[in-house]
mmCIF file of C-alpha atoms and ligand atoms in Angstrom:
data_model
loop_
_atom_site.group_PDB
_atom_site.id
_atom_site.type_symbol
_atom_site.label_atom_id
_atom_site.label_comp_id
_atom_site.label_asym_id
_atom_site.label_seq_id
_atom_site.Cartn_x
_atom_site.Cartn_y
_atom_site.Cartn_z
ATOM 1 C CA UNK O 7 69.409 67.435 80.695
ATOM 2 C CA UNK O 8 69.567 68.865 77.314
ATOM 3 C CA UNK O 9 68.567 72.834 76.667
ATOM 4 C CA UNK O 10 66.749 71.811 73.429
ATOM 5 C CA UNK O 11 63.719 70.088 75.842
ATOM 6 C CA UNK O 12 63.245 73.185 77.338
ATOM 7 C CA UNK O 13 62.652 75.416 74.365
ATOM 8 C CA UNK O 14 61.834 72.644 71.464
ATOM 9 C CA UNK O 15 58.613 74.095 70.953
ATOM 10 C CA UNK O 16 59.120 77.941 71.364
ATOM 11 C CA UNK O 17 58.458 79.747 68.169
ATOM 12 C CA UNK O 18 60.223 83.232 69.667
ATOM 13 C CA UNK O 19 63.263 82.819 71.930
ATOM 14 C CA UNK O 20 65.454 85.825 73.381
ATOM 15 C CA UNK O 21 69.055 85.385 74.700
ATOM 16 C CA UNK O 22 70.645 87.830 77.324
ATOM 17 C CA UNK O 23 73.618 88.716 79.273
ATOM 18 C CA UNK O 24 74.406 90.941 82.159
ATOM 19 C CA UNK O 25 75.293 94.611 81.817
ATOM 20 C CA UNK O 26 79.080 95.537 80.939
ATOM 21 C CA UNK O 27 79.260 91.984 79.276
ATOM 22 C CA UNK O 28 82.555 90.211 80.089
ATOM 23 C CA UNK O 29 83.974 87.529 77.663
ATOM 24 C CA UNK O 30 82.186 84.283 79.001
ATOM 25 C CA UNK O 31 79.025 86.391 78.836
ATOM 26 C CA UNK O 32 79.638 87.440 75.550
ATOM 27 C CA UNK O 33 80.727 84.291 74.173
ATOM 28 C CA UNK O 34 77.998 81.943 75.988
ATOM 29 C CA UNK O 35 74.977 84.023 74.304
ATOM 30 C CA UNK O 36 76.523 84.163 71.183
ATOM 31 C CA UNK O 37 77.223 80.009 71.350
ATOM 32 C CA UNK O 38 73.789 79.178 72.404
ATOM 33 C CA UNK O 39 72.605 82.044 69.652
ATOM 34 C CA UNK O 40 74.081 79.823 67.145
ATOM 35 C CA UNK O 41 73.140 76.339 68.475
ATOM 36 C CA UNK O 42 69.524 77.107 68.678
ATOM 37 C CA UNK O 43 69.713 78.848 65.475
ATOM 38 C CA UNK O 44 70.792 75.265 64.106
ATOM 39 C CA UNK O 45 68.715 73.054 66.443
ATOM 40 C CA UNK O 46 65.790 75.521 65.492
ATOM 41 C CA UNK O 47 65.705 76.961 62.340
ATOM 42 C CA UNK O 48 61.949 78.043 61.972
ATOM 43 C CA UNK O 49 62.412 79.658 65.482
ATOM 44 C CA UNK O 50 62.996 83.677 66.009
ATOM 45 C CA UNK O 51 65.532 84.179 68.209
ATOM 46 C CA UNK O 52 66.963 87.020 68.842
ATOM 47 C CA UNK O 53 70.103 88.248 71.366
ATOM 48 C CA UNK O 54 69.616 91.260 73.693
ATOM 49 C CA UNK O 55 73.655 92.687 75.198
ATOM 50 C CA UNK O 56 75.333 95.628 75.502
ATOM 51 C CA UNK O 57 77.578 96.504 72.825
ATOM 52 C CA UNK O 58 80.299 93.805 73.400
ATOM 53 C CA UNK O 59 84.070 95.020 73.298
ATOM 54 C CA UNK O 60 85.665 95.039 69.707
ATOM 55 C CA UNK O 61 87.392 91.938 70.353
ATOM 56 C CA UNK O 62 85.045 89.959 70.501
ATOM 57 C CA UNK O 63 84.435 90.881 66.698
ATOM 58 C CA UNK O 64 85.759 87.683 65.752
ATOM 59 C CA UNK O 65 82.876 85.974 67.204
ATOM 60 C CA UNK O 66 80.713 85.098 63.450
ATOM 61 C CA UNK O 67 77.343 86.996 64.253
ATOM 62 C CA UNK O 68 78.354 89.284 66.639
ATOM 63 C CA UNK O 69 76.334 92.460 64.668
ATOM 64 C CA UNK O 70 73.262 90.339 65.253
ATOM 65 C CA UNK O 71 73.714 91.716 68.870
ATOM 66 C CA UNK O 72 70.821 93.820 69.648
ATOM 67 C CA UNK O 73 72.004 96.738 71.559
ATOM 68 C CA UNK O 74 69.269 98.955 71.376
ATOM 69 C CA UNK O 75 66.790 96.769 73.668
ATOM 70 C CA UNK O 76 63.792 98.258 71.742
ATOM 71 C CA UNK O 77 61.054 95.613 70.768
ATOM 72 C CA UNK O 78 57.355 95.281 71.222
ATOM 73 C CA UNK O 79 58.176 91.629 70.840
ATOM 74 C CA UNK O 80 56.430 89.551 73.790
ATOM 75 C CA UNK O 81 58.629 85.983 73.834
ATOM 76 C CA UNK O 82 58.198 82.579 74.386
ATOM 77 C CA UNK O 83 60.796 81.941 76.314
ATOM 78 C CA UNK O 84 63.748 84.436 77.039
ATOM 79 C CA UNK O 85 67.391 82.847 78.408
ATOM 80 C CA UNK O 86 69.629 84.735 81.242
ATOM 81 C CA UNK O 87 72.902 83.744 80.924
ATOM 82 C CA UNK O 88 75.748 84.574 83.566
ATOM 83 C CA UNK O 89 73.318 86.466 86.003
ATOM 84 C CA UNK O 90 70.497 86.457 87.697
ATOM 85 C CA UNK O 91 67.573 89.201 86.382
ATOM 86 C CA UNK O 92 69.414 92.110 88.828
ATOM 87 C CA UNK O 93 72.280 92.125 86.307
ATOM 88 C CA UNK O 94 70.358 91.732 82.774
ATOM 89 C CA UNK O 95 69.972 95.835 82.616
ATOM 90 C CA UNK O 96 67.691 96.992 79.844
ATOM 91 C CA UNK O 97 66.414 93.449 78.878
ATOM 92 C CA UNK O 98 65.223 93.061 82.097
ATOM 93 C CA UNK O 99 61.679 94.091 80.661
ATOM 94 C CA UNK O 100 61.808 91.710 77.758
ATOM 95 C CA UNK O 101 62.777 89.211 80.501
ATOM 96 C CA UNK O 102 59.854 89.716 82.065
ATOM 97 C CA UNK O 103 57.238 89.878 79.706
ATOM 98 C CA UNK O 104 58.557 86.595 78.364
ATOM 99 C CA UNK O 105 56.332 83.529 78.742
ATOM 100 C CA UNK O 106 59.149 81.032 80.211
ATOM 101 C CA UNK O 107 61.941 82.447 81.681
ATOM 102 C CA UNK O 108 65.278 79.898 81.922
ATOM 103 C CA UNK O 109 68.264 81.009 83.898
ATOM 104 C CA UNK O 110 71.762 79.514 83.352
ATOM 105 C CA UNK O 111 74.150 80.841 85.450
ATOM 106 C CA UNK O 112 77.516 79.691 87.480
ATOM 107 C CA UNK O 113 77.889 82.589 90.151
ATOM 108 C CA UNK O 114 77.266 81.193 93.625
ATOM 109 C CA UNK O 115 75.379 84.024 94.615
ATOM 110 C CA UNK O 116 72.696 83.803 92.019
ATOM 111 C CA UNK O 117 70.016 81.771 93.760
ATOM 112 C CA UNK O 118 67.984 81.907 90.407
ATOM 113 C CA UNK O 119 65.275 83.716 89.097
ATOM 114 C CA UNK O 120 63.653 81.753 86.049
ATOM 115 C CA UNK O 121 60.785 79.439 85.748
ATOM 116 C CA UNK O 122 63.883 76.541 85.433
ATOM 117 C CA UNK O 123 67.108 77.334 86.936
ATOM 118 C CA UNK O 124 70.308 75.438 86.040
ATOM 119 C CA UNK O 125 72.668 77.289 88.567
ATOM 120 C CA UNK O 126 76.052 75.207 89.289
ATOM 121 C CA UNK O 127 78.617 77.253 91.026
ATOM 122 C CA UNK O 128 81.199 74.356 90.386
ATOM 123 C CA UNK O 129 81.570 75.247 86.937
ATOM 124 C CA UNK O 130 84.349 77.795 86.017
ATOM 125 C CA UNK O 131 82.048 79.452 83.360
ATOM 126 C CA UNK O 132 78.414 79.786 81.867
ATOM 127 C CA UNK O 133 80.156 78.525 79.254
ATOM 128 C CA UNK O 134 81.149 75.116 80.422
ATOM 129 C CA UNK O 135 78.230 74.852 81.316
ATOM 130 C CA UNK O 136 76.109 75.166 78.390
ATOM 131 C CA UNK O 137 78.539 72.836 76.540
ATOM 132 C CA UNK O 138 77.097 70.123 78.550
ATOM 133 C CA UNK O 139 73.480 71.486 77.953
ATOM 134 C CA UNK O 140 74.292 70.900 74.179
ATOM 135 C CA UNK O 141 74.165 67.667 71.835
ATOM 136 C CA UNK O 142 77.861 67.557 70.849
ATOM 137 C CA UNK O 143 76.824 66.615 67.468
ATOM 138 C CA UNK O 144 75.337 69.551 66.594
ATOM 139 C CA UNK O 145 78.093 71.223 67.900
ATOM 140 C CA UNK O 146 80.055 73.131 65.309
ATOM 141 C CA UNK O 147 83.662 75.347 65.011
ATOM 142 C CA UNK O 148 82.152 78.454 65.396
ATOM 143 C CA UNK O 149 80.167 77.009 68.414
ATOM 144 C CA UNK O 150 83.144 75.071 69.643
ATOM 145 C CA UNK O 151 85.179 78.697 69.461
ATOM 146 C CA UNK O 152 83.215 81.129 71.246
ATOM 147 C CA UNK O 153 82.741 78.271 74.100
ATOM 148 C CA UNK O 154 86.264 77.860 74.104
ATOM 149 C CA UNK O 155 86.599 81.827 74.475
ATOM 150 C CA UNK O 156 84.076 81.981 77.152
ATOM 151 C CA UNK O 157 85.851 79.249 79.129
ATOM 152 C CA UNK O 158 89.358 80.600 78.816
ATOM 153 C CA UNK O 159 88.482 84.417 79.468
ATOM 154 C CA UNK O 160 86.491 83.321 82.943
ATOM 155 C CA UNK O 161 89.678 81.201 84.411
ATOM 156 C CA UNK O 162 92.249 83.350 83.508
ATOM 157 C CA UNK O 163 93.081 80.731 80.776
ATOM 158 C CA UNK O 164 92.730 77.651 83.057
ATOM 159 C CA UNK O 165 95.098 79.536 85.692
ATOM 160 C CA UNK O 166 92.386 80.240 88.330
ATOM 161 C CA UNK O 167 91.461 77.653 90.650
ATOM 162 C CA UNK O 168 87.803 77.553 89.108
ATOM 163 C CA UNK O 169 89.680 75.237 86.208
ATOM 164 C CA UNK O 170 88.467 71.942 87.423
ATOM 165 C CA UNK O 171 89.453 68.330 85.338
ATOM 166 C CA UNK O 172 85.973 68.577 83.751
ATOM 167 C CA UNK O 173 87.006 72.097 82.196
ATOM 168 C CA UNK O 174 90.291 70.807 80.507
ATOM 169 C CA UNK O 175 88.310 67.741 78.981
ATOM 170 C CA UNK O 176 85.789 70.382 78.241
ATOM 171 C CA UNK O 177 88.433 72.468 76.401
ATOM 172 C CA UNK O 178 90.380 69.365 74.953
ATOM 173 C CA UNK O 179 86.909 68.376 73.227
ATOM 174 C CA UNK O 180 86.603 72.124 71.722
ATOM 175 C CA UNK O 181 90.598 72.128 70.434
ATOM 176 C CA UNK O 182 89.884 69.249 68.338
ATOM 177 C CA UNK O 183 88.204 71.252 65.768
ATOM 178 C CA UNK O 184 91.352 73.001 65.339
ATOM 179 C CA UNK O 185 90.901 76.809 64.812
ATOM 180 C CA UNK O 186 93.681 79.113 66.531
ATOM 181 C CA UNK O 187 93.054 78.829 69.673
ATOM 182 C CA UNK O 188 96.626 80.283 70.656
ATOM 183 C CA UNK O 189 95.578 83.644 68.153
ATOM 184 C CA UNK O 190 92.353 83.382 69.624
ATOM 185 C CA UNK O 191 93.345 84.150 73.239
ATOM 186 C CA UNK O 192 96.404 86.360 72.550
ATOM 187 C CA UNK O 193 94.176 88.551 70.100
ATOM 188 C CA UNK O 194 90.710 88.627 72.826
ATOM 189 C CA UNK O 195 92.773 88.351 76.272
ATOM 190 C CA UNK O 196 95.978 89.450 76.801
ATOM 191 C CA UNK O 197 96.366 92.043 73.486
ATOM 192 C CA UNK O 198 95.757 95.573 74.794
ATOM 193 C CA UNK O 199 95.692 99.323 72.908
ATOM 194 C CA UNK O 200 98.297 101.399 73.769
ATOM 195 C CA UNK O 201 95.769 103.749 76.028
ATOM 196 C CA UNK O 202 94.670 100.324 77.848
ATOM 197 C CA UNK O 203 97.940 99.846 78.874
ATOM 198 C CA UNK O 204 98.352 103.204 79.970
ATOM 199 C CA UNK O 205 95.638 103.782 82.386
ATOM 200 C CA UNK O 206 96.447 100.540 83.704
ATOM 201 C CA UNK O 207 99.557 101.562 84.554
ATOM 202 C CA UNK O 208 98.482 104.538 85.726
ATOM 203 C CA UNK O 209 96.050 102.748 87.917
ATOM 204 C CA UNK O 210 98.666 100.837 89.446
ATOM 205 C CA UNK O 211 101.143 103.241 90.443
ATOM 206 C CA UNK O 212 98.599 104.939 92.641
ATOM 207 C CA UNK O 213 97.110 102.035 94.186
ATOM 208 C CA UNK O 214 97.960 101.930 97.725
ATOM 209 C CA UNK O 215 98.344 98.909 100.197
ATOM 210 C CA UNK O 216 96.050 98.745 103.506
ATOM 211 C CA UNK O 217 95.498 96.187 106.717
ATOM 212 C CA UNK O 218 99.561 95.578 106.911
ATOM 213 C CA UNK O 219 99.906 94.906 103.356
ATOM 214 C CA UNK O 220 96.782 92.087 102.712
ATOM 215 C CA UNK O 221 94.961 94.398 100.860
ATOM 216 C CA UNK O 222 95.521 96.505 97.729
ATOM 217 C CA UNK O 223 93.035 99.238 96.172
ATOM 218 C CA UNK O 224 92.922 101.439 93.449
ATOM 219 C CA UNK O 225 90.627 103.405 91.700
ATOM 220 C CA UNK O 226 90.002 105.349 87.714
ATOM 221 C CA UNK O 227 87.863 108.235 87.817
ATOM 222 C CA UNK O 228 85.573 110.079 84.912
ATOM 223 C CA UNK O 229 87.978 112.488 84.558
ATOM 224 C CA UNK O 230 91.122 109.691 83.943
ATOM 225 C CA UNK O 231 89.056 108.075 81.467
ATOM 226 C CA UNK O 232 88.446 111.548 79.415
ATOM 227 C CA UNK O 233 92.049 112.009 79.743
ATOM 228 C CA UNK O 234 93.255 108.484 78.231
ATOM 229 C CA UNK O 235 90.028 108.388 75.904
ATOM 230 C CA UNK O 236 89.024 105.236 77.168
ATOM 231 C CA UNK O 237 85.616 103.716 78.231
ATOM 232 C CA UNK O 238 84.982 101.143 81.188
ATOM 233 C CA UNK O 239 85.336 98.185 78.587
ATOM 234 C CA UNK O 240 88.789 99.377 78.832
ATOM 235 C CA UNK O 241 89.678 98.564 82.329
ATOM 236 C CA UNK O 242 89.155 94.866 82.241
ATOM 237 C CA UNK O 243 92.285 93.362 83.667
ATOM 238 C CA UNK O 244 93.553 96.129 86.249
ATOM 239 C CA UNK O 245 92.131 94.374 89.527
ATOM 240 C CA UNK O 246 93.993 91.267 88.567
ATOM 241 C CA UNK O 247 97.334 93.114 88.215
ATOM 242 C CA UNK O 248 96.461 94.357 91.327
ATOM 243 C CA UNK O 249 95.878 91.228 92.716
ATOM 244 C CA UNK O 250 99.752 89.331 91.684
ATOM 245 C CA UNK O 251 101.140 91.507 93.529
ATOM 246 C CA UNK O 252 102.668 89.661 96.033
ATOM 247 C CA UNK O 253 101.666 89.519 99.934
ATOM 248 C CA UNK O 254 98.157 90.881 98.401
ATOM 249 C CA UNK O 255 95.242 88.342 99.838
ATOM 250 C CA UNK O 256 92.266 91.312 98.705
ATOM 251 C CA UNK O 257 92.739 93.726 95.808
ATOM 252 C CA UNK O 258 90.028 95.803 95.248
ATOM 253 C CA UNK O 259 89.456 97.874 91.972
ATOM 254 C CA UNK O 260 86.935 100.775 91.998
ATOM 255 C CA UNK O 261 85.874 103.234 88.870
ATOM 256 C CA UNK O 262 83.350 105.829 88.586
ATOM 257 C CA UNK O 263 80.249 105.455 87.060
ATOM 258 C CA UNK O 264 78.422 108.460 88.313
ATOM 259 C CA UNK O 265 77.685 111.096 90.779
ATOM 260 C CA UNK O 266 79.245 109.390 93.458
ATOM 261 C CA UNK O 267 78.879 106.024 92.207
ATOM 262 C CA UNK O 268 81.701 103.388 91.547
ATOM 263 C CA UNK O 269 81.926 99.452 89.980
ATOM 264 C CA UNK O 270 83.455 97.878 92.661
ATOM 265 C CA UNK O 271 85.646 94.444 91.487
ATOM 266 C CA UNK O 272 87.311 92.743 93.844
ATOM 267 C CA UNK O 273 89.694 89.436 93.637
ATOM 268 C CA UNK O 274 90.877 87.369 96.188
ATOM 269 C CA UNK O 275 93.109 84.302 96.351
ATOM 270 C CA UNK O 276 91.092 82.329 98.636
ATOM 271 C CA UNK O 277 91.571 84.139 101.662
ATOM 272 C CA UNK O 278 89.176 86.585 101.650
ATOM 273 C CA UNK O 279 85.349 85.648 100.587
ATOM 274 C CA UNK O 280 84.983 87.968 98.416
ATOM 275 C CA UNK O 281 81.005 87.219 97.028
ATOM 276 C CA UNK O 282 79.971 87.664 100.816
ATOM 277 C CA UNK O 283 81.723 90.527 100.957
ATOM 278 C CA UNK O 284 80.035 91.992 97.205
ATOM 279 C CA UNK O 285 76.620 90.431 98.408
ATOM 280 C CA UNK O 286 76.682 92.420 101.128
ATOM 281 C CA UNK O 287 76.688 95.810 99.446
ATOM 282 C CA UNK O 288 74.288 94.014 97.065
ATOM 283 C CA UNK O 289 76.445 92.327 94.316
ATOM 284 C CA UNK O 290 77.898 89.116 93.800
ATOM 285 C CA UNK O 291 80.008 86.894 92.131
ATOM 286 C CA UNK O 292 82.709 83.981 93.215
ATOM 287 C CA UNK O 293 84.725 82.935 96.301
ATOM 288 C CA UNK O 294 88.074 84.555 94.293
ATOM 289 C CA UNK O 295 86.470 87.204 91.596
ATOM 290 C CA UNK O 296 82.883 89.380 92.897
ATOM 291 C CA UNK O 297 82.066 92.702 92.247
ATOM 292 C CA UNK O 298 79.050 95.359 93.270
ATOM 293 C CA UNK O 299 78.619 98.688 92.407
ATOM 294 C CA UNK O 300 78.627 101.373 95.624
ATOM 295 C CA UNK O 301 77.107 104.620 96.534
ATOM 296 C CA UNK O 302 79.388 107.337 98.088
ATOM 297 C CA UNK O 303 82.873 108.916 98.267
ATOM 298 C CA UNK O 304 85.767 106.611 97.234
ATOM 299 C CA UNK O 305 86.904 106.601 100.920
ATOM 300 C CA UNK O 306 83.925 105.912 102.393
ATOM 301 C CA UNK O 307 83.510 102.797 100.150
ATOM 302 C CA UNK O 308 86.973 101.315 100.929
ATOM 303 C CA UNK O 309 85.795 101.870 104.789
ATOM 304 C CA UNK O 310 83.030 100.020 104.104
ATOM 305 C CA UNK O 311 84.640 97.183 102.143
ATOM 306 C CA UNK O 312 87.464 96.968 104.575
ATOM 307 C CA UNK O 313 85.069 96.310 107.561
ATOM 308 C CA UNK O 314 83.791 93.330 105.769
ATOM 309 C CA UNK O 315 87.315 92.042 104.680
ATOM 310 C CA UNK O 316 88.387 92.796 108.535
ATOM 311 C CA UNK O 317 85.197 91.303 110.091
ATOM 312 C CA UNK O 318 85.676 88.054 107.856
ATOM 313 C CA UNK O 319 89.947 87.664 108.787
ATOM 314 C CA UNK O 320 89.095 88.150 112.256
ATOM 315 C CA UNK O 321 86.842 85.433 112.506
ATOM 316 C CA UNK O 322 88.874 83.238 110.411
ATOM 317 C CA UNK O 323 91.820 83.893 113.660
ATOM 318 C CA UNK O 324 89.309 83.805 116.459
ATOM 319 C CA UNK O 325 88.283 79.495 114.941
ATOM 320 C CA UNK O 326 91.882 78.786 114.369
HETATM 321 P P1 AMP Z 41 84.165 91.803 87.766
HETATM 322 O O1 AMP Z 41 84.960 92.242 88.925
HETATM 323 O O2 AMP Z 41 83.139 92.775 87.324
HETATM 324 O O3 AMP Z 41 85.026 91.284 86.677
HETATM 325 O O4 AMP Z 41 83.319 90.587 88.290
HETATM 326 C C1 AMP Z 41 83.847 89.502 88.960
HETATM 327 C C2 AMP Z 41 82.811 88.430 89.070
HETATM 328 O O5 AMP Z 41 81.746 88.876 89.881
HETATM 329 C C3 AMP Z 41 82.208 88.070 87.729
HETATM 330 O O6 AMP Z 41 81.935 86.691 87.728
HETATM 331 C C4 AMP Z 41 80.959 88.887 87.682
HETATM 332 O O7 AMP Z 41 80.002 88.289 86.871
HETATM 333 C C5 AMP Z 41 80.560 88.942 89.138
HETATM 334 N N1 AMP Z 41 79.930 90.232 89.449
HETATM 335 C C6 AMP Z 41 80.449 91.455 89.223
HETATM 336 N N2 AMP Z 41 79.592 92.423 89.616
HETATM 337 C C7 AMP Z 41 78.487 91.787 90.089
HETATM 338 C C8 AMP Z 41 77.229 92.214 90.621
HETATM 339 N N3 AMP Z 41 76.928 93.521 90.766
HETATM 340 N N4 AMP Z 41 76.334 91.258 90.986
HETATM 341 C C9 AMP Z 41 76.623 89.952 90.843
HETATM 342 N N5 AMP Z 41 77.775 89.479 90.353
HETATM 343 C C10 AMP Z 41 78.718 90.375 89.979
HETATM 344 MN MN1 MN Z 42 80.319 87.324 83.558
HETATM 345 MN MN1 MN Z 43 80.916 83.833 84.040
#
């Protein structure tokens, strides 16, 4: 199955992501962007995101990014990428409205919610899985990079156990067009600002360890963030510090958002389910990497969390 049968005839497409885009969101809308841009070039299409982080500013048409979700414009088709409609945040109405809705998505929880769903947990990223939705011929450098991004950023580049034989031949096919793919990474994953590495640090030093050890949580308020000038986009990478350390089967990561309202991550390394345990406070995600956002005090939400974790260990013991 190739995307371009789905949308061949549309005259107005629209592209989205889910809110607080990570970097296989960012970088699957902004390949397909580009490949229906060439596959299409009488088409309108246009890409509805949050403001990505500056990093990805080395992704070629990045400004095109429409950040202020305001349009009149009623589309032919509109594409979800990397969620399901609960996560697309203010496109959700452009969504909508649109006259074929297609959702492409590799989170297990995401049952689908378009008019044609191609939902395949098995793949490691949206990413990897658009490649395949592509002609390869068509598929150019600046395609090849962004999918490349999207890939490494959402397996911890090819360390998580989501990294599958079909990614690496995946990847090997993008590295053959040769751009920097070591700069590439170093510059968009693992570089940090000073003030990133700060309130991570920060962040870990008061993290504490619960349930003899198997679990580690810690959290960043509103306040913190004033303090180190940083915004959420800055916190990317602090639940899987958490998570190496070692002993640690559940590391949870909360910050504020609101009033009594936190992001929840959470990251696992197998033991712990930890999309059941986000679905049931009504997020989602993977087996290893979900999240959710909570209502309520910070301690009341690790109570609640930790029933879940405890519920699903116990029951784990009581069939072994
Ligand atoms: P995060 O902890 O936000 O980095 O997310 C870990 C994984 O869970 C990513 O694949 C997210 O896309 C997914 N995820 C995070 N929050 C939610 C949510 N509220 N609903 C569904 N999936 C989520
Ligand atoms: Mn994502
Ligand atoms: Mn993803």
């Amino acid at each position: 199955m190739k995307i371009i049968n789905e949308v061949k005839d549309a005259k107005t497409i629209a592209i989205g992501g889910h809110v607080r885009p990570d970097g296989d969101c960012v970088c699957s809308v902004m390949a397909l962007y580009r490949y229906l841009q060439k596959e299409l070039p009488e088409a309108r299409i246009d890409v509805y995101l949050e403001k990505p982080a500056e990093v990805f500013a080395c992704i070629p048409g990045i400004e095109d990014i429409r950040s202020d979700f305001q349009t009149q414009q009623v589309y032919d088709v509109f594409i979800a990428l990397d969620c399901n409609d609960e996560r697309l945040g203010n496109a959700l109405p452009i969504y909508r409205k649109a006259g074929r809705r297609i959702n492409i998505d590799h989170h297990i929880s995401n049952t689908g919610c378009g008019d044609l769903n191609i939902i395949e947990p098995q793949r490691s990223s949206t990413a990897e899985l658009l490649y395949d939705l592509m002609d390869p011929q068509k598929v150019d450098e600046e395609i090849a990079k962004a999918v490349y991004i999207g890939i490494a950023h959402d397996t911890g580049v090819f360390r998580y156990s989501n990294t599958s034989p079909h990614t690496l031949e995946t990847a090997a096919k993008l590295l053959a067009f040769g751009f920097d793919f070591s700069e590439l990474i170093e510059k968009t994953f693992f570089e940090k600002t000073y003030v990133q590495t700060q309130i991570m640090g920060r962040a870990v030093l008061e993290s504490v360890r619960f349930m003899n050890d198997r679990c580690i949580v810690s959290m960043v308020t509103r306040r913190m963030m004033e303090f180190y000038q940083v915004s959420t986009k800055d916190l990317d990478g602090i639940v899987n510090q958490l998570q190496v350390v070692s002993g640690v089967d559940c590391a949870i990561f909360m910050y504020e958002i609101g009033t009594l309202e936190y992001k929840v991550s959470m990251r696992s390394n197998g033991k712990v389910n930890v999309a059941d345990v986000a679905v049931k406070f009504g997020g989602g995600g993977h087996v290893r990497a979900a999240g959710c956002t909570m209502n309520g005090t910070y301690h009341d939400n690790i109570n609640n969390l930790s029933r879940e974790i405890a519920g699903q260990l116990k029951k784990q013991k009581e069939q072994a």
